[in-house]
Amino acid sequence: MSAAVLTIGTELMRGEIVDTNAAWLAAELSAVGFRVTRKLCVDDDHERIQAALAALGAEHDLFVCTGGLGPTTDDITAECVARFLEVPLERDAPSLARIRERIVRAGRSPTASNDKQADFPRGARVLPNERGTAPGFAVEVGRARAFFLPGVPTEMEAMFSIHVVPALAGLPHDPAAQVVLRTFGLPESGVNDLLAGIETRFRVTLGYRARFPEVDVKVFARRDDGASAERAARKAADAAREALGSAVFAEGDVGYPEALGRLLVERGVTLGLAESCTGGLLAELLTRAPGSSRFFLGSLVTYANEAKQAVLQVPPALLERYGAVSEEVARSMAEGARRVLRADYALAVTGIAGPGGGSDDKPVGLVHYALAGEMTTARQRIFSGTRIQVRRRAAYAALALLREHLLGEPPA
Ligand code: ATP
Ligand code: MG
């Protein structure tokens, strides 16, 4: 089955919004076994929208469209579909009632523009929207099953799962399965090299996605039935895991900081931070996933020497003698944070994120980081890249130091 994605909106066409819906839908459709062979984006224009409908309806078995279902005059998707199908727009009474009720609940008065969102091409199946006012609809366009969803990503994603996925189950598609391996510590090319031969040996497709500085490996298998596809993807993923060793930290929807957080919870230990050049980034990474309060005690962001002395009790003599970016100060920061926060472990990072501030013996990108537990371990690295990249690499390096310590693994 060949599938396509259509996104509608002048803002998209002008580059004012990034077309994340197209990427999301293409990934979801591919993951359930449809071959997405076309993505089309058009502006809010009657002729171009109808031309897109004609093209997709002629060439595809299925397409999903987003955008232009709202109350404003530039929201013309339903009208274009009706014109293309040569059917009238008809007002759907249950949708109208729901739209009005939603608006009244929000403390506003419904207007004629809101009512317009209850108009659908005759014969369309209405798809209710639990998260917003604009319902979607499903119709046949040419030979394609076509689904029209609102542009707002959260609404679109929920409606795709609730209404589109079940409708697709009955359509012929190539059963497929995938396993996503999450890696850190190797460059994309390094991951690729270690996985040489897996694709042919297991008849799977490997896909790579860099989420700086992590790299995801997607192991994708197509077979005659779903269970065989699952087995094939699993077998290949196991071989890939073996080839990649400790670079694989998780599978699926788990980032490196979250995986580390889980490990800390499993061990029943707490973590505190002392951050200088990362300016709170480490704390942000660790608290992004819910439940971080089970292990995370706090981060002491100390930029100035005075703050390092006052908050972390770093001795002035160390700062004077070795400078703020030094192994000695990194160690003292980590030990100070552990003491002040009464944590089992503390990580500290101090470095020169750039682009200025480097010198011959302390170049831009130099980062000292340390882990204080029962003993204190320190490392230093010179990271390349922009300020944002150096800070991110530094934060990840510190997390890796703790992970290695907990797992007893050698440094990546
Ligand atoms: P609304 O009822 O909010 O008007 P709509 O179906 O008319 O919904 P649009 O007006 O096209 O949708 O888009 C609403 C908002 O949704 C846009 O301002 C944009 O922020 C987001 N959006 C729309 N299309 C996309 C897309 N393809 N990718 C990412 N975001 C999008
Ligand atoms: Mg709109």
Short mmCIF file of C-alpha atoms and ligand atoms in Angstrom, two decimals:
data_model
loop_
_atom_site.label_atom_id
_atom_site.label_comp_id
_atom_site.label_asym_id
_atom_site.label_seq_id
_atom_site.Cartn_x
_atom_site.Cartn_y
_atom_site.Cartn_z
CA MET A 1 0.00 0.00 0.00
CA SER A 2 1.41 3.32 -0.96
CA ALA A 3 0.75 6.16 1.46
CA ALA A 4 1.25 9.91 1.36
CA VAL A 5 1.14 12.87 3.71
CA LEU A 6 -0.35 16.25 2.83
CA THR A 7 0.21 19.29 5.02
CA ILE A 8 -1.70 22.49 4.35
CA GLY A 9 -0.81 25.99 5.48
CA THR A 10 0.66 29.21 4.17
CA GLU A 11 2.80 29.53 7.31
CA LEU A 12 4.35 26.13 6.50
CA MET A 13 5.00 27.10 2.90
CA ARG A 14 6.74 30.31 3.93
CA GLY A 15 8.91 28.49 6.44
CA GLU A 16 7.41 30.29 9.43
CA ILE A 17 6.52 26.95 11.05
CA VAL A 18 8.51 23.76 10.73
CA ASP A 19 6.45 20.96 9.23
CA THR A 20 6.75 18.54 12.12
CA ASN A 21 3.36 16.98 11.32
CA ALA A 22 4.66 15.58 8.04
CA ALA A 23 7.67 13.98 9.73
CA TRP A 24 5.59 12.61 12.58
CA LEU A 25 2.93 11.13 10.30
CA ALA A 26 5.46 9.64 7.90
CA ALA A 27 7.23 7.96 10.82
CA GLU A 28 3.99 6.61 12.30
CA LEU A 29 2.69 5.31 8.98
CA SER A 30 6.04 3.67 8.20
CA ALA A 31 6.23 2.10 11.64
CA VAL A 32 2.93 0.30 11.11
CA GLY A 33 3.99 -0.98 7.71
CA PHE A 34 2.85 1.50 5.06
CA ARG A 35 5.24 2.69 2.41
CA VAL A 36 5.21 6.47 2.51
CA THR A 37 6.25 7.54 -0.96
CA ARG A 38 5.24 11.16 -1.02
CA LYS A 39 4.99 14.21 1.21
CA LEU A 40 3.26 17.23 -0.16
CA CYS A 41 2.92 20.69 1.36
CA VAL A 42 0.67 23.39 -0.07
CA ASP A 43 -0.42 26.85 1.04
CA ASP A 44 -3.99 27.89 1.85
CA ASP A 45 -5.05 28.18 -1.77
CA HIS A 46 -8.16 26.57 -3.32
CA GLU A 47 -6.59 25.60 -6.61
CA ARG A 48 -3.38 24.21 -5.20
CA ILE A 49 -5.18 22.24 -2.48
CA GLN A 50 -7.50 20.69 -5.06
CA ALA A 51 -4.58 19.89 -7.34
CA ALA A 52 -2.88 18.15 -4.40
CA LEU A 53 -6.04 16.12 -3.70
CA ALA A 54 -6.22 15.09 -7.36
CA ALA A 55 -2.57 13.99 -7.41
CA LEU A 56 -2.66 12.05 -4.16
CA GLY A 57 -6.03 10.46 -4.91
CA ALA A 58 -4.72 9.23 -8.25
CA GLU A 59 -1.44 7.79 -7.04
CA HIS A 60 -1.93 6.52 -3.50
CA ASP A 61 -4.09 4.09 -1.55
CA LEU A 62 -4.00 6.18 1.55
CA PHE A 63 -3.14 9.70 2.61
CA VAL A 64 -3.33 11.74 5.78
CA CYS A 65 -3.75 15.49 5.61
CA THR A 66 -3.34 18.09 8.37
CA GLY A 67 -4.25 21.75 8.76
CA GLY A 68 -6.87 24.23 7.66
CA LEU A 69 -9.77 22.92 9.74
CA GLY A 70 -9.93 25.94 12.04
CA PRO A 71 -12.49 28.75 12.28
CA THR A 72 -10.64 31.45 10.30
CA THR A 73 -11.10 32.43 6.66
CA ASP A 74 -7.77 30.86 5.71
CA ASP A 75 -9.00 27.46 6.96
CA ILE A 76 -10.45 26.08 3.74
CA THR A 77 -9.63 22.37 3.75
CA ALA A 78 -13.19 21.02 4.14
CA GLU A 79 -14.45 23.39 1.48
CA CYS A 80 -11.72 22.34 -0.96
CA VAL A 81 -12.45 18.65 -0.41
CA ALA A 82 -16.19 19.25 -1.00
CA ARG A 83 -15.48 21.14 -4.21
CA PHE A 84 -13.08 18.50 -5.41
CA LEU A 85 -15.59 15.73 -4.73
CA GLU A 86 -18.39 17.86 -6.18
CA VAL A 87 -20.55 17.44 -3.10
CA PRO A 88 -22.03 20.12 -0.84
CA LEU A 89 -20.78 20.97 2.64
CA GLU A 90 -23.23 19.81 5.27
CA ARG A 91 -23.45 20.91 8.88
CA ASP A 92 -23.08 18.05 11.36
CA ALA A 93 -25.41 18.63 14.31
CA PRO A 94 -23.51 16.57 16.95
CA SER A 95 -20.24 18.32 16.03
CA LEU A 96 -21.92 21.71 16.19
CA ALA A 97 -23.25 20.97 19.67
CA ARG A 98 -19.81 19.82 20.87
CA ILE A 99 -18.02 22.83 19.41
CA ARG A 100 -20.47 25.28 20.98
CA GLU A 101 -20.33 23.51 24.33
CA ARG A 102 -16.55 23.64 24.32
CA ILE A 103 -16.50 27.34 23.57
CA VAL A 104 -19.07 28.15 26.24
CA ARG A 105 -17.10 26.10 28.76
CA ALA A 106 -14.04 28.22 27.93
CA GLY A 107 -16.10 31.31 28.82
CA ARG A 108 -16.57 32.60 25.26
CA SER A 109 -19.61 32.97 22.99
CA PRO A 110 -19.75 30.84 19.84
CA THR A 111 -19.78 32.75 16.55
CA ALA A 112 -20.55 31.89 12.94
CA SER A 113 -16.82 31.22 12.38
CA ASN A 114 -16.88 28.51 15.04
CA ASP A 115 -20.01 26.97 13.57
CA LYS A 116 -18.19 26.60 10.27
CA GLN A 117 -15.99 23.95 11.90
CA ALA A 118 -19.01 21.65 11.95
CA ASP A 119 -19.27 21.69 8.12
CA PHE A 120 -18.10 18.56 6.31
CA PRO A 121 -18.28 17.29 2.74
CA ARG A 122 -21.42 15.19 2.30
CA GLY A 123 -20.65 11.52 2.94
CA ALA A 124 -17.62 12.16 5.13
CA ARG A 125 -17.15 10.28 8.37
CA VAL A 126 -16.63 12.81 11.16
CA LEU A 127 -13.68 12.22 13.51
CA PRO A 128 -14.28 13.88 16.90
CA ASN A 129 -11.47 15.92 18.44
CA GLU A 130 -11.10 15.41 22.19
CA ARG A 131 -8.38 18.00 22.63
CA GLY A 132 -9.63 20.92 20.55
CA THR A 133 -12.59 22.35 18.68
CA ALA A 134 -11.88 21.31 15.09
CA PRO A 135 -13.12 17.79 14.31
CA GLY A 136 -11.50 15.91 11.46
CA PHE A 137 -13.08 13.73 8.79
CA ALA A 138 -12.44 10.73 6.57
CA VAL A 139 -13.51 10.38 2.92
CA GLU A 140 -12.43 8.58 -0.22
CA VAL A 141 -10.48 10.81 -2.58
CA GLY A 142 -9.91 9.09 -5.91
CA ARG A 143 -8.67 5.63 -5.01
CA ALA A 144 -7.25 6.79 -1.67
CA ARG A 145 -8.65 6.52 1.81
CA ALA A 146 -8.08 10.05 3.03
CA PHE A 147 -8.01 11.38 6.61
CA PHE A 148 -8.18 15.09 7.40
CA LEU A 149 -6.90 16.17 10.80
CA PRO A 150 -6.32 19.56 12.45
CA GLY A 151 -2.91 21.24 12.23
CA VAL A 152 -2.19 21.57 15.95
CA PRO A 153 0.29 18.72 16.63
CA THR A 154 -1.10 17.55 19.99
CA GLU A 155 -4.64 17.34 18.57
CA MET A 156 -3.46 15.74 15.35
CA GLU A 157 -1.37 13.09 17.14
CA ALA A 158 -4.18 12.09 19.50
CA MET A 159 -6.67 11.87 16.63
CA PHE A 160 -4.29 9.82 14.54
CA SER A 161 -4.02 7.22 17.31
CA ILE A 162 -7.72 7.21 18.14
CA HIS A 163 -9.26 7.34 14.66
CA VAL A 164 -6.71 6.63 11.96
CA VAL A 165 -4.70 3.72 13.36
CA PRO A 166 -7.78 1.51 13.93
CA ALA A 167 -9.07 2.33 10.45
CA LEU A 168 -5.73 1.36 8.92
CA ALA A 169 -5.62 -2.05 10.55
CA GLY A 170 -8.08 -3.36 7.98
CA LEU A 171 -6.10 -2.07 4.99
CA PRO A 172 -3.58 -4.31 3.29
CA HIS A 173 -0.07 -3.32 4.32
CA ASP A 174 3.29 -5.00 4.68
CA PRO A 175 3.62 -6.18 8.26
CA ALA A 176 6.60 -4.48 9.81
CA ALA A 177 8.24 -4.16 13.18
CA GLN A 178 11.01 -2.04 14.57
CA VAL A 179 13.28 -1.84 17.57
CA VAL A 180 15.01 1.43 18.41
CA LEU A 181 18.38 1.13 20.14
CA ARG A 182 19.54 4.23 21.99
CA THR A 183 23.29 4.79 22.01
CA PHE A 184 25.79 7.25 23.39
CA GLY A 185 29.56 7.45 23.25
CA LEU A 186 30.18 6.63 19.60
CA PRO A 187 29.92 8.94 16.59
CA GLU A 188 27.27 8.09 13.99
CA SER A 189 29.91 6.75 11.62
CA GLY A 190 31.37 4.59 14.40
CA VAL A 191 27.96 3.09 15.12
CA ASN A 192 27.48 2.46 11.42
CA ASP A 193 30.87 0.72 11.11
CA LEU A 194 30.19 -1.62 14.03
CA LEU A 195 26.90 -2.66 12.46
CA ALA A 196 28.35 -3.58 9.07
CA GLY A 197 26.75 -6.77 7.72
CA ILE A 198 23.70 -6.79 9.99
CA GLU A 199 21.33 -5.63 7.25
CA THR A 200 22.14 -8.45 4.85
CA ARG A 201 22.60 -11.10 7.51
CA PHE A 202 19.17 -10.47 9.07
CA ARG A 203 17.30 -8.94 6.10
CA VAL A 204 16.47 -5.75 7.98
CA THR A 205 16.94 -2.05 7.33
CA LEU A 206 18.96 0.09 9.72
CA GLY A 207 18.19 3.76 10.16
CA TYR A 208 20.27 6.28 12.09
CA ARG A 209 19.16 9.39 13.86
CA ALA A 210 21.51 11.73 15.65
CA ARG A 211 20.05 13.46 18.69
CA PHE A 212 23.20 15.24 19.61
CA PRO A 213 25.17 13.76 21.30
CA GLU A 214 23.09 10.55 21.27
CA VAL A 215 22.63 8.35 18.22
CA ASP A 216 19.51 6.22 17.70
CA VAL A 217 19.64 3.06 15.63
CA LYS A 218 16.33 1.91 14.19
CA VAL A 219 16.20 -1.77 13.27
CA PHE A 220 13.32 -2.21 10.85
CA ALA A 221 12.02 -5.53 9.49
CA ARG A 222 9.29 -6.32 6.95
CA ARG A 223 7.91 -9.87 6.70
CA ASP A 224 4.76 -11.64 5.54
CA ASP A 225 3.14 -11.44 8.93
CA GLY A 226 3.46 -9.29 12.02
CA ALA A 227 4.88 -11.97 14.30
CA SER A 228 7.70 -12.85 11.89
CA ALA A 229 8.50 -9.17 11.49
CA GLU A 230 8.70 -8.81 15.29
CA ARG A 231 10.99 -11.83 15.57
CA ALA A 232 13.26 -10.65 12.77
CA ALA A 233 13.60 -7.15 14.21
CA ARG A 234 14.32 -8.59 17.67
CA LYS A 235 17.00 -10.99 16.43
CA ALA A 236 18.77 -8.29 14.44
CA ALA A 237 18.49 -5.84 17.34
CA ASP A 238 20.11 -8.38 19.67
CA ALA A 239 23.02 -8.81 17.27
CA ALA A 240 23.32 -5.04 16.94
CA ARG A 241 23.36 -4.65 20.72
CA GLU A 242 26.14 -7.15 20.98
CA ALA A 243 28.18 -5.35 18.33
CA LEU A 244 27.69 -1.97 19.99
CA GLY A 245 28.42 -3.13 23.53
CA SER A 246 28.03 -0.61 26.33
CA ALA A 247 27.23 2.19 23.86
CA VAL A 248 23.62 0.95 23.95
CA PHE A 249 21.99 2.37 27.06
CA ALA A 250 18.31 1.69 26.38
CA GLU A 251 15.65 0.73 23.85
CA GLY A 252 12.73 2.85 22.74
CA ASP A 253 11.65 6.14 24.12
CA VAL A 254 14.31 6.73 26.80
CA GLY A 255 17.07 9.34 26.68
CA TYR A 256 20.51 8.97 28.25
CA PRO A 257 19.82 11.19 31.27
CA GLU A 258 16.54 9.37 31.94
CA ALA A 259 18.23 5.98 31.68
CA LEU A 260 20.80 7.15 34.23
CA GLY A 261 18.01 8.40 36.48
CA ARG A 262 16.38 4.98 36.38
CA LEU A 263 19.65 3.37 37.32
CA LEU A 264 20.01 5.70 40.32
CA VAL A 265 16.46 4.88 41.45
CA GLU A 266 17.17 1.16 41.08
CA ARG A 267 20.26 1.53 43.25
CA GLY A 268 18.38 3.67 45.73
CA VAL A 269 21.00 6.44 45.68
CA THR A 270 20.73 10.21 45.37
CA LEU A 271 22.55 12.71 43.17
CA GLY A 272 23.51 16.35 43.57
CA LEU A 273 25.25 18.65 41.10
CA ALA A 274 27.70 21.53 41.05
CA GLU A 275 27.56 23.24 37.69
CA SER A 276 29.71 26.00 36.30
CA CYS A 277 30.04 26.03 32.50
CA THR A 278 26.88 23.96 31.98
CA GLY A 279 24.85 26.62 33.80
CA GLY A 280 22.07 24.28 34.93
CA LEU A 281 21.91 22.19 31.77
CA LEU A 282 22.70 18.99 33.67
CA ALA A 283 19.85 19.69 36.07
CA GLU A 284 17.54 20.35 33.13
CA LEU A 285 18.50 17.07 31.45
CA LEU A 286 17.99 15.08 34.62
CA THR A 287 14.66 16.63 35.61
CA ARG A 288 13.04 16.48 32.19
CA ALA A 289 11.55 13.04 32.83
CA PRO A 290 8.88 12.75 35.52
CA GLY A 291 9.91 11.05 38.74
CA SER A 292 13.34 12.65 38.96
CA SER A 293 12.66 13.76 42.53
CA ARG A 294 13.26 10.16 43.52
CA PHE A 295 16.99 10.57 43.03
CA PHE A 296 17.76 14.19 42.19
CA LEU A 297 18.45 16.53 45.11
CA GLY A 298 19.49 19.74 43.40
CA SER A 299 22.06 21.60 41.38
CA LEU A 300 24.26 24.35 42.70
CA VAL A 301 24.97 26.55 39.72
CA THR A 302 28.07 28.49 40.70
CA TYR A 303 29.52 30.66 37.98
CA ALA A 304 31.66 33.16 39.88
CA ASN A 305 34.60 32.15 42.05
CA GLU A 306 32.85 33.83 44.98
CA ALA A 307 29.82 31.58 44.49
CA LYS A 308 32.02 28.49 44.33
CA GLN A 309 33.58 29.54 47.64
CA ALA A 310 30.37 30.60 49.38
CA VAL A 311 28.07 27.82 48.23
CA LEU A 312 30.38 24.87 47.64
CA GLN A 313 33.12 25.77 50.11
CA VAL A 314 35.81 25.60 47.45
CA PRO A 315 38.97 26.92 49.20
CA PRO A 316 40.10 30.29 47.79
CA ALA A 317 43.67 28.98 47.68
CA LEU A 318 42.66 26.27 45.15
CA LEU A 319 40.94 28.81 42.92
CA GLU A 320 43.95 31.11 43.07
CA ARG A 321 46.55 28.45 42.53
CA TYR A 322 44.91 26.29 39.85
CA GLY A 323 42.14 28.50 38.44
CA ALA A 324 38.40 27.75 38.30
CA VAL A 325 38.85 25.40 35.33
CA SER A 326 41.09 22.77 36.87
CA GLU A 327 40.97 19.25 38.15
CA GLU A 328 41.48 20.44 41.73
CA VAL A 329 38.51 22.79 41.60
CA ALA A 330 36.29 20.23 39.85
CA ARG A 331 37.03 17.77 42.64
CA SER A 332 36.42 20.32 45.34
CA MET A 333 33.12 21.40 43.70
CA ALA A 334 31.90 17.80 43.54
CA GLU A 335 32.86 17.13 47.16
CA GLY A 336 31.28 20.42 48.25
CA ALA A 337 27.99 19.65 46.48
CA ARG A 338 27.89 16.17 47.96
CA ARG A 339 28.41 17.60 51.44
CA VAL A 340 26.02 20.54 51.13
CA LEU A 341 23.24 18.54 49.48
CA ARG A 342 23.88 15.42 51.60
CA ALA A 343 23.87 13.34 48.42
CA ASP A 344 25.26 9.85 47.86
CA TYR A 345 26.91 11.12 44.69
CA ALA A 346 27.68 14.52 43.26
CA LEU A 347 28.87 15.51 39.81
CA ALA A 348 30.71 18.75 39.10
CA VAL A 349 31.53 20.42 35.79
CA THR A 350 33.80 23.39 35.19
CA GLY A 351 35.11 24.39 31.80
CA ILE A 352 35.50 26.93 29.02
CA ALA A 353 32.45 26.74 26.78
CA GLY A 354 33.70 29.48 24.46
CA PRO A 355 33.72 31.03 21.99
CA GLY A 356 36.02 33.40 23.96
CA GLY A 357 37.97 32.94 27.18
CA GLY A 358 40.49 30.34 26.04
CA SER A 359 44.25 30.52 26.48
CA ASP A 360 47.21 28.43 25.37
CA ASP A 361 47.20 26.14 28.37
CA LYS A 362 43.40 26.27 28.81
CA PRO A 363 41.86 26.24 25.34
CA VAL A 364 38.18 26.72 24.51
CA GLY A 365 36.39 23.41 25.01
CA LEU A 366 38.53 22.34 27.99
CA VAL A 367 36.26 20.82 30.61
CA HIS A 368 37.15 19.31 33.97
CA TYR A 369 34.49 17.18 35.59
CA ALA A 370 34.40 15.08 38.70
CA LEU A 371 32.32 12.54 40.53
CA ALA A 372 32.30 12.52 44.32
CA GLY A 373 31.08 9.41 46.09
CA GLU A 374 32.98 7.53 48.73
CA MET A 375 35.98 8.49 46.60
CA THR A 376 36.39 11.27 44.09
CA THR A 377 37.22 10.68 40.43
CA ALA A 378 38.10 13.45 37.99
CA ARG A 379 38.46 13.59 34.21
CA GLN A 380 39.29 16.20 31.66
CA ARG A 381 38.39 16.54 28.00
CA ILE A 382 38.78 19.10 25.27
CA PHE A 383 35.48 19.22 23.39
CA SER A 384 35.10 20.73 19.96
CA GLY A 385 32.11 22.55 18.52
CA THR A 386 30.02 25.57 19.30
CA ARG A 387 29.27 26.82 22.80
CA ILE A 388 25.99 24.89 22.79
CA GLN A 389 27.75 21.71 21.70
CA VAL A 390 30.58 22.02 24.22
CA ARG A 391 28.07 22.50 27.05
CA ARG A 392 26.00 19.52 25.93
CA ARG A 393 29.04 17.29 25.50
CA ALA A 394 30.32 18.33 28.92
CA ALA A 395 26.99 17.52 30.57
CA TYR A 396 26.84 14.12 28.90
CA ALA A 397 30.46 13.34 29.79
CA ALA A 398 29.68 13.97 33.45
CA LEU A 399 26.61 11.73 33.26
CA ALA A 400 28.72 9.05 31.57
CA LEU A 401 31.28 9.19 34.37
CA LEU A 402 28.56 8.36 36.89
CA ARG A 403 27.04 5.66 34.70
CA GLU A 404 30.41 3.97 34.26
CA HIS A 405 30.98 4.09 37.98
CA LEU A 406 27.58 2.52 38.73
CA LEU A 407 27.92 -0.20 36.10
CA GLY A 408 31.63 -0.77 36.56
CA GLU A 409 32.18 -0.15 32.86
CA PRO A 410 35.36 1.23 31.34
CA PRO A 411 35.17 4.82 30.06
CA ALA A 412 33.68 5.17 26.54
P1 ATP B 1 -6.87 25.58 14.24
O1 ATP B 1 -8.21 25.18 14.72
O2 ATP B 1 -5.90 25.72 15.38
O3 ATP B 1 -6.86 26.75 13.30
P2 ATP B 1 -6.22 24.07 11.91
O4 ATP B 1 -6.59 22.67 11.57
O5 ATP B 1 -6.85 25.15 11.13
O6 ATP B 1 -6.39 24.26 13.44
P3 ATP B 1 -3.86 25.34 11.17
O7 ATP B 1 -4.59 26.64 11.30
O8 ATP B 1 -3.42 24.94 9.83
O9 ATP B 1 -4.71 24.16 11.74
O10 ATP B 1 -2.67 25.28 12.17
C1 ATP B 1 -2.84 25.62 13.53
C2 ATP B 1 -1.46 25.62 14.20
O11 ATP B 1 -0.98 24.28 14.25
C3 ATP B 1 -0.39 26.37 13.42
O12 ATP B 1 -0.32 27.74 13.77
C4 ATP B 1 0.85 25.64 13.82
O13 ATP B 1 1.33 26.13 15.05
C5 ATP B 1 0.40 24.22 13.97
N1 ATP B 1 0.62 23.47 12.73
C6 ATP B 1 -0.16 23.44 11.64
N2 ATP B 1 0.34 22.63 10.71
C7 ATP B 1 1.49 22.12 11.19
C8 ATP B 1 2.47 21.22 10.69
N3 ATP B 1 2.35 20.67 9.49
N4 ATP B 1 3.53 20.92 11.48
C9 ATP B 1 3.63 21.48 12.71
N5 ATP B 1 2.75 22.34 13.23
C10 ATP B 1 1.66 22.66 12.49
MG MG B 2 -6.25 27.43 11.48
#
